[in-house]
PDB file of N, CA and C in Angstrom:
ATOM      1  N   MET A 201     -15.971  70.428  -0.076  1.00  0.00           N
ATOM      2  CA  MET A 201     -15.485  70.552  -1.204  1.00  0.00           C
ATOM      3  C   MET A 201     -16.733  70.894  -1.573  1.00  0.00           C
ATOM      4  N   PRO A 202     -17.283  72.281  -1.890  1.00  0.00           N
ATOM      5  CA  PRO A 202     -18.560  72.878  -2.705  1.00  0.00           C
ATOM      6  C   PRO A 202     -18.015  72.457  -4.318  1.00  0.00           C
ATOM      7  N   LYS A 203     -19.135  71.661  -4.945  1.00  0.00           N
ATOM      8  CA  LYS A 203     -19.621  71.129  -6.040  1.00  0.00           C
ATOM      9  C   LYS A 203     -19.696  72.570  -6.657  1.00  0.00           C
ATOM     10  N   PRO A 204     -19.111  73.268  -7.953  1.00  0.00           N
ATOM     11  CA  PRO A 204     -19.146  74.226  -8.863  1.00  0.00           C
ATOM     12  C   PRO A 204     -21.068  75.019  -8.836  1.00  0.00           C
ATOM     13  N   GLU A 205     -21.369  75.414  -9.454  1.00  0.00           N
ATOM     14  CA  GLU A 205     -22.447  75.580  -9.773  1.00  0.00           C
ATOM     15  C   GLU A 205     -23.547  75.036 -11.181  1.00  0.00           C
ATOM     16  N   HIS A 206     -22.696  75.023 -11.945  1.00  0.00           N
ATOM     17  CA  HIS A 206     -22.781  73.839 -13.070  1.00  0.00           C
ATOM     18  C   HIS A 206     -21.579  73.315 -13.874  1.00  0.00           C
ATOM     19  N   PRO A 207     -22.327  72.304 -13.878  1.00  0.00           N
ATOM     20  CA  PRO A 207     -23.543  71.383 -14.484  1.00  0.00           C
ATOM     21  C   PRO A 207     -24.193  70.699 -13.051  1.00  0.00           C
ATOM     22  N   ARG A 208     -25.166  70.496 -12.773  1.00  0.00           N
ATOM     23  CA  ARG A 208     -26.141  70.145 -11.475  1.00  0.00           C
ATOM     24  C   ARG A 208     -26.072  68.669 -11.547  1.00  0.00           C
ATOM     25  N   THR A 209     -26.111  67.978 -12.358  1.00  0.00           N
ATOM     26  CA  THR A 209     -25.858  66.196 -12.613  1.00  0.00           C
ATOM     27  C   THR A 209     -24.673  65.682 -13.479  1.00  0.00           C
ATOM     28  N   PRO A 210     -23.757  66.508 -13.260  1.00  0.00           N
ATOM     29  CA  PRO A 210     -21.883  65.643 -14.460  1.00  0.00           C
ATOM     30  C   PRO A 210     -22.111  64.634 -14.550  1.00  0.00           C
ATOM     31  N   ASP A 211     -21.858  64.525 -15.579  1.00  0.00           N
ATOM     32  CA  ASP A 211     -21.268  63.136 -16.248  1.00  0.00           C
ATOM     33  C   ASP A 211     -20.119  62.554 -15.740  1.00  0.00           C
ATOM     34  N   VAL A 212     -19.445  64.025 -16.038  1.00  0.00           N
ATOM     35  CA  VAL A 212     -17.584  64.114 -15.916  1.00  0.00           C
ATOM     36  C   VAL A 212     -17.130  64.416 -14.776  1.00  0.00           C
ATOM     37  N   GLU A 213     -16.624  64.254 -13.149  1.00  0.00           N
ATOM     38  CA  GLU A 213     -16.420  65.106 -12.547  1.00  0.00           C
ATOM     39  C   GLU A 213     -14.821  64.405 -12.307  1.00  0.00           C
ATOM     40  N   ILE A 214     -13.620  65.840 -12.134  1.00  0.00           N
ATOM     41  CA  ILE A 214     -12.396  65.393 -12.042  1.00  0.00           C
ATOM     42  C   ILE A 214     -12.536  66.157 -10.656  1.00  0.00           C
ATOM     43  N   SER A 215     -11.327  66.035  -9.553  1.00  0.00           N
ATOM     44  CA  SER A 215     -10.880  66.725  -8.725  1.00  0.00           C
ATOM     45  C   SER A 215      -9.719  66.499  -8.251  1.00  0.00           C
ATOM     46  N   ALA A 216      -8.989  67.189  -7.620  1.00  0.00           N
ATOM     47  CA  ALA A 216      -7.712  67.309  -7.004  1.00  0.00           C
ATOM     48  C   ALA A 216      -7.924  68.107  -6.109  1.00  0.00           C
ATOM     49  N   SER A 217      -6.815  67.338  -4.826  1.00  0.00           N
ATOM     50  CA  SER A 217      -5.907  68.179  -3.751  1.00  0.00           C
ATOM     51  C   SER A 217      -4.551  68.772  -4.171  1.00  0.00           C
ATOM     52  N   ALA A 218      -4.464  69.858  -3.107  1.00  0.00           N
ATOM     53  CA  ALA A 218      -2.635  69.397  -2.730  1.00  0.00           C
ATOM     54  C   ALA A 218      -2.257  70.597  -1.454  1.00  0.00           C
ATOM     55  N   LYS A 219      -1.769  69.668  -0.654  1.00  0.00           N
ATOM     56  CA  LYS A 219      -1.401  70.398   0.263  1.00  0.00           C
ATOM     57  C   LYS A 219      -0.082  71.060   0.561  1.00  0.00           C
ATOM     58  N   ALA A 220       0.338  71.720   1.841  1.00  0.00           N
ATOM     59  CA  ALA A 220       2.078  72.023   1.901  1.00  0.00           C
ATOM     60  C   ALA A 220       1.965  72.609   3.046  1.00  0.00           C
ATOM     61  N   LYS A 221       2.952  72.740   3.848  1.00  0.00           N
ATOM     62  CA  LYS A 221       2.858  73.045   5.107  1.00  0.00           C
ATOM     63  C   LYS A 221       3.628  74.800   4.418  1.00  0.00           C
ATOM     64  N   GLU A 222       4.457  74.943   3.517  1.00  0.00           N
ATOM     65  CA  GLU A 222       5.079  76.517   3.355  1.00  0.00           C
ATOM     66  C   GLU A 222       5.152  76.361   2.077  1.00  0.00           C
ATOM     67  N   LEU A 223       4.746  77.787   1.607  1.00  0.00           N
ATOM     68  CA  LEU A 223       4.341  77.910   0.273  1.00  0.00           C
ATOM     69  C   LEU A 223       5.063  80.019  -0.267  1.00  0.00           C
ATOM     70  N   ARG A 224       5.831  80.296  -1.337  1.00  0.00           N
ATOM     71  CA  ARG A 224       6.052  81.443  -1.008  1.00  0.00           C
ATOM     72  C   ARG A 224       6.391  81.911  -2.621  1.00  0.00           C
ATOM     73  N   PHE A 225       6.016  82.693  -2.773  1.00  0.00           N
ATOM     74  CA  PHE A 225       6.120  83.042  -4.483  1.00  0.00           C
ATOM     75  C   PHE A 225       6.432  84.327  -4.615  1.00  0.00           C
ATOM     76  N   HIS A 226       8.071  84.308  -5.458  1.00  0.00           N
ATOM     77  CA  HIS A 226       8.740  85.113  -6.114  1.00  0.00           C
ATOM     78  C   HIS A 226       8.351  86.210  -6.824  1.00  0.00           C
ATOM     79  N   GLU A 227       6.889  85.644  -7.417  1.00  0.00           N
ATOM     80  CA  GLU A 227       5.947  86.908  -8.286  1.00  0.00           C
ATOM     81  C   GLU A 227       4.383  86.091  -8.422  1.00  0.00           C
ATOM     82  N   ARG A 228       3.884  87.100  -8.210  1.00  0.00           N
ATOM     83  CA  ARG A 228       2.653  86.546  -8.715  1.00  0.00           C
ATOM     84  C   ARG A 228       1.741  85.783 -10.111  1.00  0.00           C
ATOM     85  N   PRO A 229       1.607  84.486  -9.781  1.00  0.00           N
ATOM     86  CA  PRO A 229       1.936  83.680 -11.210  1.00  0.00           C
ATOM     87  C   PRO A 229       0.408  83.956 -11.974  1.00  0.00           C
ATOM     88  N   GLU A 230       0.939  83.589 -13.062  1.00  0.00           N
ATOM     89  CA  GLU A 230      -0.181  83.930 -14.163  1.00  0.00           C
ATOM     90  C   GLU A 230      -1.141  82.016 -14.158  1.00  0.00           C
ATOM     91  N   VAL A 231      -2.493  82.181 -13.994  1.00  0.00           N
ATOM     92  CA  VAL A 231      -2.884  80.987 -14.174  1.00  0.00           C
ATOM     93  C   VAL A 231      -4.345  81.526 -14.808  1.00  0.00           C
ATOM     94  N   SER A 232      -4.907  80.119 -15.137  1.00  0.00           N
ATOM     95  CA  SER A 232      -5.801  80.136 -16.546  1.00  0.00           C
ATOM     96  C   SER A 232      -6.309  78.577 -16.686  1.00  0.00           C
ATOM     97  N   VAL A 233      -7.228  77.996 -16.691  1.00  0.00           N
ATOM     98  CA  VAL A 233      -8.327  77.515 -16.438  1.00  0.00           C
ATOM     99  C   VAL A 233      -8.960  77.223 -17.809  1.00  0.00           C
ATOM    100  N   ASP A 234      -8.695  76.142 -18.686  1.00  0.00           N
ATOM    101  CA  ASP A 234      -9.729  76.196 -19.875  1.00  0.00           C
ATOM    102  C   ASP A 234      -9.840  74.607 -20.159  1.00  0.00           C
ATOM    103  N   ALA A 235     -11.750  74.527 -19.294  1.00  0.00           N
ATOM    104  CA  ALA A 235     -12.334  73.149 -19.524  1.00  0.00           C
ATOM    105  C   ALA A 235     -13.410  72.927 -21.222  1.00  0.00           C
ATOM    106  N   GLU A 236     -13.726  72.155 -21.961  1.00  0.00           N
ATOM    107  CA  GLU A 236     -15.054  72.526 -22.579  1.00  0.00           C
ATOM    108  C   GLU A 236     -15.509  71.477 -22.557  1.00  0.00           C
ATOM    109  N   ALA A 237     -16.985  70.841 -22.509  1.00  0.00           N
ATOM    110  CA  ALA A 237     -17.356  69.505 -23.292  1.00  0.00           C
ATOM    111  C   ALA A 237     -18.455  70.229 -24.261  1.00  0.00           C
ATOM    112  N   GLU A 238     -17.819  69.961 -25.038  1.00  0.00           N
ATOM    113  CA  GLU A 238     -18.367  69.685 -26.563  1.00  0.00           C
ATOM    114  C   GLU A 238     -18.836  68.509 -27.321  1.00  0.00           C
ATOM    115  N   PRO A 239     -19.932  68.396 -28.251  1.00  0.00           N
ATOM    116  CA  PRO A 239     -20.589  69.223 -28.987  1.00  0.00           C
ATOM    117  C   PRO A 239     -21.646  69.599 -28.265  1.00  0.00           C
ATOM    118  N   GLY A 240     -21.735  71.479 -27.671  1.00  0.00           N
ATOM    119  CA  GLY A 240     -23.145  71.324 -26.852  1.00  0.00           C
ATOM    120  C   GLY A 240     -23.345  70.791 -24.672  1.00  0.00           C
ATOM    121  N   GLY A 241     -21.594  70.938 -24.433  1.00  0.00           N
ATOM    122  CA  GLY A 241     -22.298  70.077 -23.066  1.00  0.00           C
ATOM    123  C   GLY A 241     -22.000  71.232 -22.370  1.00  0.00           C
ATOM    124  N   GLU A 242     -22.335  71.377 -20.975  1.00  0.00           N
ATOM    125  CA  GLU A 242     -21.492  71.991 -20.134  1.00  0.00           C
ATOM    126  C   GLU A 242     -20.670  71.472 -19.562  1.00  0.00           C
ATOM    127  N   CYS A 243     -19.875  72.976 -19.143  1.00  0.00           N
ATOM    128  CA  CYS A 243     -18.511  71.855 -18.263  1.00  0.00           C
ATOM    129  C   CYS A 243     -18.650  73.282 -17.063  1.00  0.00           C
ATOM    130  N   ALA A 244     -17.589  73.201 -15.849  1.00  0.00           N
ATOM    131  CA  ALA A 244     -17.284  74.280 -14.785  1.00  0.00           C
ATOM    132  C   ALA A 244     -16.759  73.891 -13.931  1.00  0.00           C
ATOM    133  N   TRP A 245     -15.958  74.810 -12.985  1.00  0.00           N
ATOM    134  CA  TRP A 245     -15.446  74.119 -11.912  1.00  0.00           C
ATOM    135  C   TRP A 245     -15.017  75.366 -11.158  1.00  0.00           C
ATOM    136  N   GLY A 246     -13.929  75.020 -10.198  1.00  0.00           N
ATOM    137  CA  GLY A 246     -14.047  75.774  -8.885  1.00  0.00           C
ATOM    138  C   GLY A 246     -12.554  75.438  -7.695  1.00  0.00           C
ATOM    139  N   SER A 247     -12.631  76.036  -6.913  1.00  0.00           N
ATOM    140  CA  SER A 247     -11.486  75.472  -5.875  1.00  0.00           C
ATOM    141  C   SER A 247     -12.271  76.339  -4.482  1.00  0.00           C
ATOM    142  N   ASP A 248     -10.763  75.591  -4.000  1.00  0.00           N
ATOM    143  CA  ASP A 248     -11.486  76.188  -2.239  1.00  0.00           C
ATOM    144  C   ASP A 248     -10.087  76.063  -2.097  1.00  0.00           C
ATOM    145  N   ARG A 249      -9.952  77.281  -1.748  1.00  0.00           N
ATOM    146  CA  ARG A 249      -8.462  77.460  -1.218  1.00  0.00           C
ATOM    147  C   ARG A 249      -8.470  77.533   1.083  1.00  0.00           C
ATOM    148  N   THR A 250      -7.766  76.686   1.831  1.00  0.00           N
ATOM    149  CA  THR A 250      -7.073  77.364   2.841  1.00  0.00           C
ATOM    150  C   THR A 250      -5.880  77.503   2.758  1.00  0.00           C
ATOM    151  N   ASN A 251      -6.484  79.473   3.604  1.00  0.00           N
ATOM    152  CA  ASN A 251      -5.032  79.579   4.412  1.00  0.00           C
ATOM    153  C   ASN A 251      -4.112  80.303   2.503  1.00  0.00           C
ATOM    154  N   LEU A 252      -4.943  80.246   1.329  1.00  0.00           N
ATOM    155  CA  LEU A 252      -4.165  80.940   0.922  1.00  0.00           C
ATOM    156  C   LEU A 252      -5.133  81.966  -0.128  1.00  0.00           C
ATOM    157  N   PRO A 253      -5.600  82.894  -0.267  1.00  0.00           N
ATOM    158  CA  PRO A 253      -6.195  84.309  -1.174  1.00  0.00           C
ATOM    159  C   PRO A 253      -5.644  83.839  -2.362  1.00  0.00           C
ATOM    160  N   GLY A 254      -7.128  84.353  -3.212  1.00  0.00           N
ATOM    161  CA  GLY A 254      -7.076  84.043  -4.581  1.00  0.00           C
ATOM    162  C   GLY A 254      -6.191  84.876  -5.053  1.00  0.00           C
ATOM    163  N   GLN A 255      -6.249  85.418  -4.660  1.00  0.00           N
ATOM    164  CA  GLN A 255      -4.639  86.760  -5.359  1.00  0.00           C
ATOM    165  C   GLN A 255      -3.416  86.589  -4.337  1.00  0.00           C
ATOM    166  N   VAL A 256      -2.312  86.166  -4.577  1.00  0.00           N
ATOM    167  CA  VAL A 256      -1.111  85.407  -3.875  1.00  0.00           C
ATOM    168  C   VAL A 256      -0.644  86.854  -3.579  1.00  0.00           C
ATOM    169  N   GLU A 257       0.259  87.223  -2.795  1.00  0.00           N
ATOM    170  CA  GLU A 257       1.548  88.731  -3.367  1.00  0.00           C
ATOM    171  C   GLU A 257       2.286  87.856  -3.412  1.00  0.00           C
ATOM    172  N   PRO A 258       3.667  88.663  -4.017  1.00  0.00           N
ATOM    173  CA  PRO A 258       5.216  88.121  -3.544  1.00  0.00           C
ATOM    174  C   PRO A 258       5.266  88.276  -2.527  1.00  0.00           C
ATOM    175  N   ASN A 259       6.453  87.342  -2.330  1.00  0.00           N
ATOM    176  CA  ASN A 259       7.481  87.100  -1.691  1.00  0.00           C
ATOM    177  C   ASN A 259       6.441  87.576  -0.688  1.00  0.00           C
ATOM    178  N   VAL A 260       5.331  86.622   0.506  1.00  0.00           N
ATOM    179  CA  VAL A 260       4.894  86.550   1.389  1.00  0.00           C
ATOM    180  C   VAL A 260       4.622  84.928   1.389  1.00  0.00           C
ATOM    181  N   THR A 261       5.027  84.032   2.778  1.00  0.00           N
ATOM    182  CA  THR A 261       5.147  83.186   3.015  1.00  0.00           C
ATOM    183  C   THR A 261       4.010  82.687   3.383  1.00  0.00           C
ATOM    184  N   TYR A 262       3.086  81.673   3.058  1.00  0.00           N
ATOM    185  CA  TYR A 262       2.018  81.304   3.565  1.00  0.00           C
ATOM    186  C   TYR A 262       1.958  79.453   4.594  1.00  0.00           C
ATOM    187  N   ARG A 263       1.633  78.998   5.355  1.00  0.00           N
ATOM    188  CA  ARG A 263       1.603  78.187   6.085  1.00  0.00           C
ATOM    189  C   ARG A 263       0.337  77.436   5.877  1.00  0.00           C
ATOM    190  N   ASP A 264       0.647  76.260   5.939  1.00  0.00           N
ATOM    191  CA  ASP A 264      -0.426  74.943   6.313  1.00  0.00           C
ATOM    192  C   ASP A 264      -1.648  75.782   5.568  1.00  0.00           C
ATOM    193  N   LEU A 265      -0.985  75.228   3.819  1.00  0.00           N
ATOM    194  CA  LEU A 265      -2.502  75.507   2.584  1.00  0.00           C
ATOM    195  C   LEU A 265      -3.066  74.461   2.691  1.00  0.00           C
ATOM    196  N   ARG A 266      -4.021  74.181   1.536  1.00  0.00           N
ATOM    197  CA  ARG A 266      -4.370  73.419   0.973  1.00  0.00           C
ATOM    198  C   ARG A 266      -4.919  73.482  -0.386  1.00  0.00           C
ATOM    199  N   ILE A 267      -5.021  73.055  -1.178  1.00  0.00           N
ATOM    200  CA  ILE A 267      -5.785  73.866  -2.708  1.00  0.00           C
ATOM    201  C   ILE A 267      -6.981  72.639  -2.637  1.00  0.00           C
ATOM    202  N   ASP A 268      -8.248  72.272  -2.950  1.00  0.00           N
ATOM    203  CA  ASP A 268      -8.904  71.381  -3.495  1.00  0.00           C
ATOM    204  C   ASP A 268      -9.863  72.291  -4.552  1.00  0.00           C
ATOM    205  N   PHE A 269      -9.625  71.170  -5.887  1.00  0.00           N
ATOM    206  CA  PHE A 269      -9.804  72.231  -7.187  1.00  0.00           C
ATOM    207  C   PHE A 269     -11.228  70.944  -7.838  1.00  0.00           C
ATOM    208  N   ARG A 270     -12.028  70.637  -8.388  1.00  0.00           N
ATOM    209  CA  ARG A 270     -13.122  70.175  -9.345  1.00  0.00           C
ATOM    210  C   ARG A 270     -13.139  70.715 -10.505  1.00  0.00           C
ATOM    211  N   VAL A 271     -13.224  70.100 -11.462  1.00  0.00           N
ATOM    212  CA  VAL A 271     -14.230  70.540 -12.635  1.00  0.00           C
ATOM    213  C   VAL A 271     -15.491  69.322 -12.885  1.00  0.00           C
ATOM    214  N   ALA A 272     -16.843  69.352 -13.568  1.00  0.00           N
ATOM    215  CA  ALA A 272     -17.115  68.824 -13.701  1.00  0.00           C
ATOM    216  C   ALA A 272     -18.120  69.457 -14.937  1.00  0.00           C
ATOM    217  N   ALA A 273     -18.443  68.333 -16.040  1.00  0.00           N
ATOM    218  CA  ALA A 273     -18.954  68.807 -17.362  1.00  0.00           C
ATOM    219  C   ALA A 273     -20.166  67.155 -17.685  1.00  0.00           C
ATOM    220  N   ALA A 274     -21.560  68.492 -17.844  1.00  0.00           N
ATOM    221  CA  ALA A 274     -22.052  67.279 -18.410  1.00  0.00           C
ATOM    222  C   ALA A 274     -22.307  67.212 -19.936  1.00  0.00           C
ATOM    223  N   LEU A 275     -22.303  66.116 -20.497  1.00  0.00           N
ATOM    224  CA  LEU A 275     -22.201  65.709 -22.070  1.00  0.00           C
ATOM    225  C   LEU A 275     -23.624  65.443 -22.743  1.00  0.00           C
ATOM    226  N   THR A 276     -23.221  65.911 -24.041  1.00  0.00           N
ATOM    227  CA  THR A 276     -24.954  65.858 -24.741  1.00  0.00           C
ATOM    228  C   THR A 276     -24.903  64.472 -25.292  1.00  0.00           C
ATOM    229  N   ASP A 277     -25.973  63.877 -25.508  1.00  0.00           N
ATOM    230  CA  ASP A 277     -26.207  62.625 -25.745  1.00  0.00           C
ATOM    231  C   ASP A 277     -26.078  62.139 -27.530  1.00  0.00           C
ATOM    232  N   PRO A 278     -24.903  61.851 -28.028  1.00  0.00           N
ATOM    233  CA  PRO A 278     -24.650  61.712 -29.089  1.00  0.00           C
ATOM    234  C   PRO A 278     -25.649  61.323 -29.813  1.00  0.00           C
ATOM    235  N   ALA A 279     -26.880  60.731 -29.823  1.00  0.00           N
ATOM    236  CA  ALA A 279     -28.088  60.432 -30.505  1.00  0.00           C
ATOM    237  C   ALA A 279     -28.329  61.850 -30.867  1.00  0.00           C
ATOM    238  N   LEU A 280     -28.380  63.019 -30.050  1.00  0.00           N
ATOM    239  CA  LEU A 280     -29.042  64.036 -30.322  1.00  0.00           C
ATOM    240  C   LEU A 280     -28.452  65.266 -31.079  1.00  0.00           C
ATOM    241  N   THR A 281     -27.028  65.514 -30.984  1.00  0.00           N
ATOM    242  CA  THR A 281     -26.111  66.500 -31.950  1.00  0.00           C
ATOM    243  C   THR A 281     -25.971  65.839 -33.466  1.00  0.00           C
ATOM    244  N   ASP A 282     -25.606  66.952 -35.001  1.00  0.00           N
ATOM    245  CA  ASP A 282     -26.101  66.676 -35.821  1.00  0.00           C
ATOM    246  C   ASP A 282     -24.949  65.767 -36.371  1.00  0.00           C
ATOM    247  N   PRO A 283     -25.191  64.327 -37.174  1.00  0.00           N
ATOM    248  CA  PRO A 283     -24.362  63.712 -38.078  1.00  0.00           C
ATOM    249  C   PRO A 283     -23.632  64.548 -38.617  1.00  0.00           C
ATOM    250  N   ALA A 284     -23.767  64.839 -39.471  1.00  0.00           N
ATOM    251  CA  ALA A 284     -22.789  65.772 -40.306  1.00  0.00           C
ATOM    252  C   ALA A 284     -21.423  67.230 -39.779  1.00  0.00           C
ATOM    253  N   ASP A 285     -22.082  66.671 -38.144  1.00  0.00           N
ATOM    254  CA  ASP A 285     -20.508  67.585 -36.713  1.00  0.00           C
ATOM    255  C   ASP A 285     -19.295  66.286 -36.850  1.00  0.00           C
ATOM    256  N   SER A 286     -19.830  64.799 -36.868  1.00  0.00           N
ATOM    257  CA  SER A 286     -19.212  63.863 -36.559  1.00  0.00           C
ATOM    258  C   SER A 286     -18.455  63.798 -37.648  1.00  0.00           C
ATOM    259  N   GLU A 287     -16.971  62.924 -37.744  1.00  0.00           N
ATOM    260  CA  GLU A 287     -16.010  62.399 -38.666  1.00  0.00           C
ATOM    261  C   GLU A 287     -16.913  61.331 -38.981  1.00  0.00           C
ATOM    262  N   GLN A 288     -16.584  60.953 -40.822  1.00  0.00           N
ATOM    263  CA  GLN A 288     -16.781  59.715 -40.740  1.00  0.00           C
ATOM    264  C   GLN A 288     -17.011  58.126 -40.087  1.00  0.00           C
ATOM    265  N   ALA A 289     -17.779  57.586 -41.161  1.00  0.00           N
ATOM    266  CA  ALA A 289     -17.829  56.297 -40.088  1.00  0.00           C
ATOM    267  C   ALA A 289     -16.634  55.847 -40.558  1.00  0.00           C
ATOM    268  N   THR A 290     -15.605  54.482 -40.317  1.00  0.00           N
ATOM    269  CA  THR A 290     -14.560  53.781 -40.595  1.00  0.00           C
ATOM    270  C   THR A 290     -15.005  52.668 -40.530  1.00  0.00           C
ATOM    271  N   ASP A 291     -15.862  52.009 -39.963  1.00  0.00           N
ATOM    272  CA  ASP A 291     -16.029  50.408 -39.485  1.00  0.00           C
ATOM    273  C   ASP A 291     -17.296  50.523 -40.305  1.00  0.00           C
ATOM    274  N   PRO A 292     -17.186  49.547 -41.794  1.00  0.00           N
ATOM    275  CA  PRO A 292     -18.462  49.297 -42.270  1.00  0.00           C
ATOM    276  C   PRO A 292     -19.299  48.431 -41.683  1.00  0.00           C
ATOM    277  N   GLU A 293     -19.647  47.894 -40.779  1.00  0.00           N
ATOM    278  CA  GLU A 293     -21.049  47.977 -39.639  1.00  0.00           C
ATOM    279  C   GLU A 293     -21.282  48.078 -39.385  1.00  0.00           C
ATOM    280  N   GLN A 294     -20.610  49.930 -39.398  1.00  0.00           N
ATOM    281  CA  GLN A 294     -21.377  50.845 -38.325  1.00  0.00           C
ATOM    282  C   GLN A 294     -21.826  51.929 -39.123  1.00  0.00           C
ATOM    283  N   ALA A 295     -21.712  51.988 -40.609  1.00  0.00           N
ATOM    284  CA  ALA A 295     -22.005  52.658 -41.412  1.00  0.00           C
ATOM    285  C   ALA A 295     -23.085  52.242 -41.996  1.00  0.00           C
ATOM    286  N   THR A 296     -24.078  53.591 -42.316  1.00  0.00           N
ATOM    287  CA  THR A 296     -25.560  53.605 -42.879  1.00  0.00           C
ATOM    288  C   THR A 296     -25.513  53.914 -44.150  1.00  0.00           C
ATOM    289  N   GLY A 297     -24.292  54.554 -44.771  1.00  0.00           N
ATOM    290  CA  GLY A 297     -25.181  53.976 -46.280  1.00  0.00           C
ATOM    291  C   GLY A 297     -23.255  53.839 -46.920  1.00  0.00           C
ATOM    292  N   PRO A 298     -22.839  53.205 -48.681  1.00  0.00           N
ATOM    293  CA  PRO A 298     -21.748  53.088 -49.420  1.00  0.00           C
ATOM    294  C   PRO A 298     -20.557  54.802 -49.068  1.00  0.00           C
ATOM    295  N   GLU A 299     -21.623  55.863 -48.944  1.00  0.00           N
ATOM    296  CA  GLU A 299     -20.520  56.679 -48.993  1.00  0.00           C
ATOM    297  C   GLU A 299     -20.126  57.147 -47.720  1.00  0.00           C
ATOM    298  N   GLN A 300     -20.402  56.389 -46.764  1.00  0.00           N
ATOM    299  CA  GLN A 300     -19.876  56.574 -45.384  1.00  0.00           C
ATOM    300  C   GLN A 300     -18.691  54.994 -44.831  1.00  0.00           C
ATOM    301  N   VAL A 301     -17.916  54.345 -46.036  1.00  0.00           N
ATOM    302  CA  VAL A 301     -17.532  54.084 -45.751  1.00  0.00           C
ATOM    303  C   VAL A 301     -16.220  54.109 -46.153  1.00  0.00           C
ATOM    304  N   THR A 302     -15.493  54.264 -45.235  1.00  0.00           N
ATOM    305  CA  THR A 302     -13.998  54.918 -46.095  1.00  0.00           C
ATOM    306  C   THR A 302     -12.957  53.584 -46.075  1.00  0.00           C
ATOM    307  N   GLY A 303     -11.852  53.669 -47.189  1.00  0.00           N
ATOM    308  CA  GLY A 303     -11.100  52.488 -47.507  1.00  0.00           C
ATOM    309  C   GLY A 303     -10.736  52.445 -48.304  1.00  0.00           C
ATOM    310  N   PRO A 304      -9.903  51.722 -49.149  1.00  0.00           N
ATOM    311  CA  PRO A 304      -9.109  51.563 -50.310  1.00  0.00           C
ATOM    312  C   PRO A 304     -10.463  51.358 -51.390  1.00  0.00           C
ATOM    313  N   ALA A 305      -9.926  52.103 -52.760  1.00  0.00           N
ATOM    314  CA  ALA A 305     -10.805  52.767 -54.326  1.00  0.00           C
ATOM    315  C   ALA A 305     -10.828  50.779 -54.154  1.00  0.00           C
ATOM    316  N   GLU A 306     -11.790  50.484 -54.632  1.00  0.00           N
ATOM    317  CA  GLU A 306     -11.987  49.109 -55.994  1.00  0.00           C
ATOM    318  C   GLU A 306     -12.109  49.519 -57.303  1.00  0.00           C
ATOM    319  N   GLU A 307     -10.782  48.868 -57.430  1.00  0.00           N
ATOM    320  CA  GLU A 307     -10.393  49.304 -59.374  1.00  0.00           C
ATOM    321  C   GLU A 307     -11.932  48.541 -60.240  1.00  0.00           C
ATOM    322  N   PRO A 308     -12.125  49.094 -61.625  1.00  0.00           N
ATOM    323  CA  PRO A 308     -13.328  48.002 -62.256  1.00  0.00           C
ATOM    324  C   PRO A 308     -12.348  46.993 -62.633  1.00  0.00           C
ATOM    325  N   PRO A 309     -13.105  45.954 -63.005  1.00  0.00           N
ATOM    326  CA  PRO A 309     -12.624  44.745 -63.509  1.00  0.00           C
ATOM    327  C   PRO A 309     -12.058  45.386 -65.516  1.00  0.00           C
ATOM    328  N   SER A 310     -10.825  44.263 -65.416  1.00  0.00           N
ATOM    329  CA  SER A 310      -9.778  44.552 -66.268  1.00  0.00           C
ATOM    330  C   SER A 310     -10.996  43.951 -67.557  1.00  0.00           C
ATOM    331  N   PRO A 311     -10.851  44.335 -68.936  1.00  0.00           N
ATOM    332  CA  PRO A 311     -11.469  43.706 -69.840  1.00  0.00           C
ATOM    333  C   PRO A 311     -10.886  42.226 -70.713  1.00  0.00           C
TER     334      PRO A 311
END
């Protein structure tokens, strides 16, 4: 199965295959793919079909078919992303300043 054109060197790649001896559609299906690699990553997908056209026809029986589907993503390096875009740190050991530590507020000492 050919790989999607982009990304050329994916960090994540998922593929799936399905085979059927016989398949018939009563109406043309609505199909969509939604895949993202955020922030700023690159994502692509593609499929190969055997004995199944890109646009199926209603009430046509397709035989001995196979569909191979692949999605690939190149992720960005977290060190290169803007820290303002990420959530605040919740681990005090990983926080870089007191303003990033989340937790219970300290009460002032009583007189």
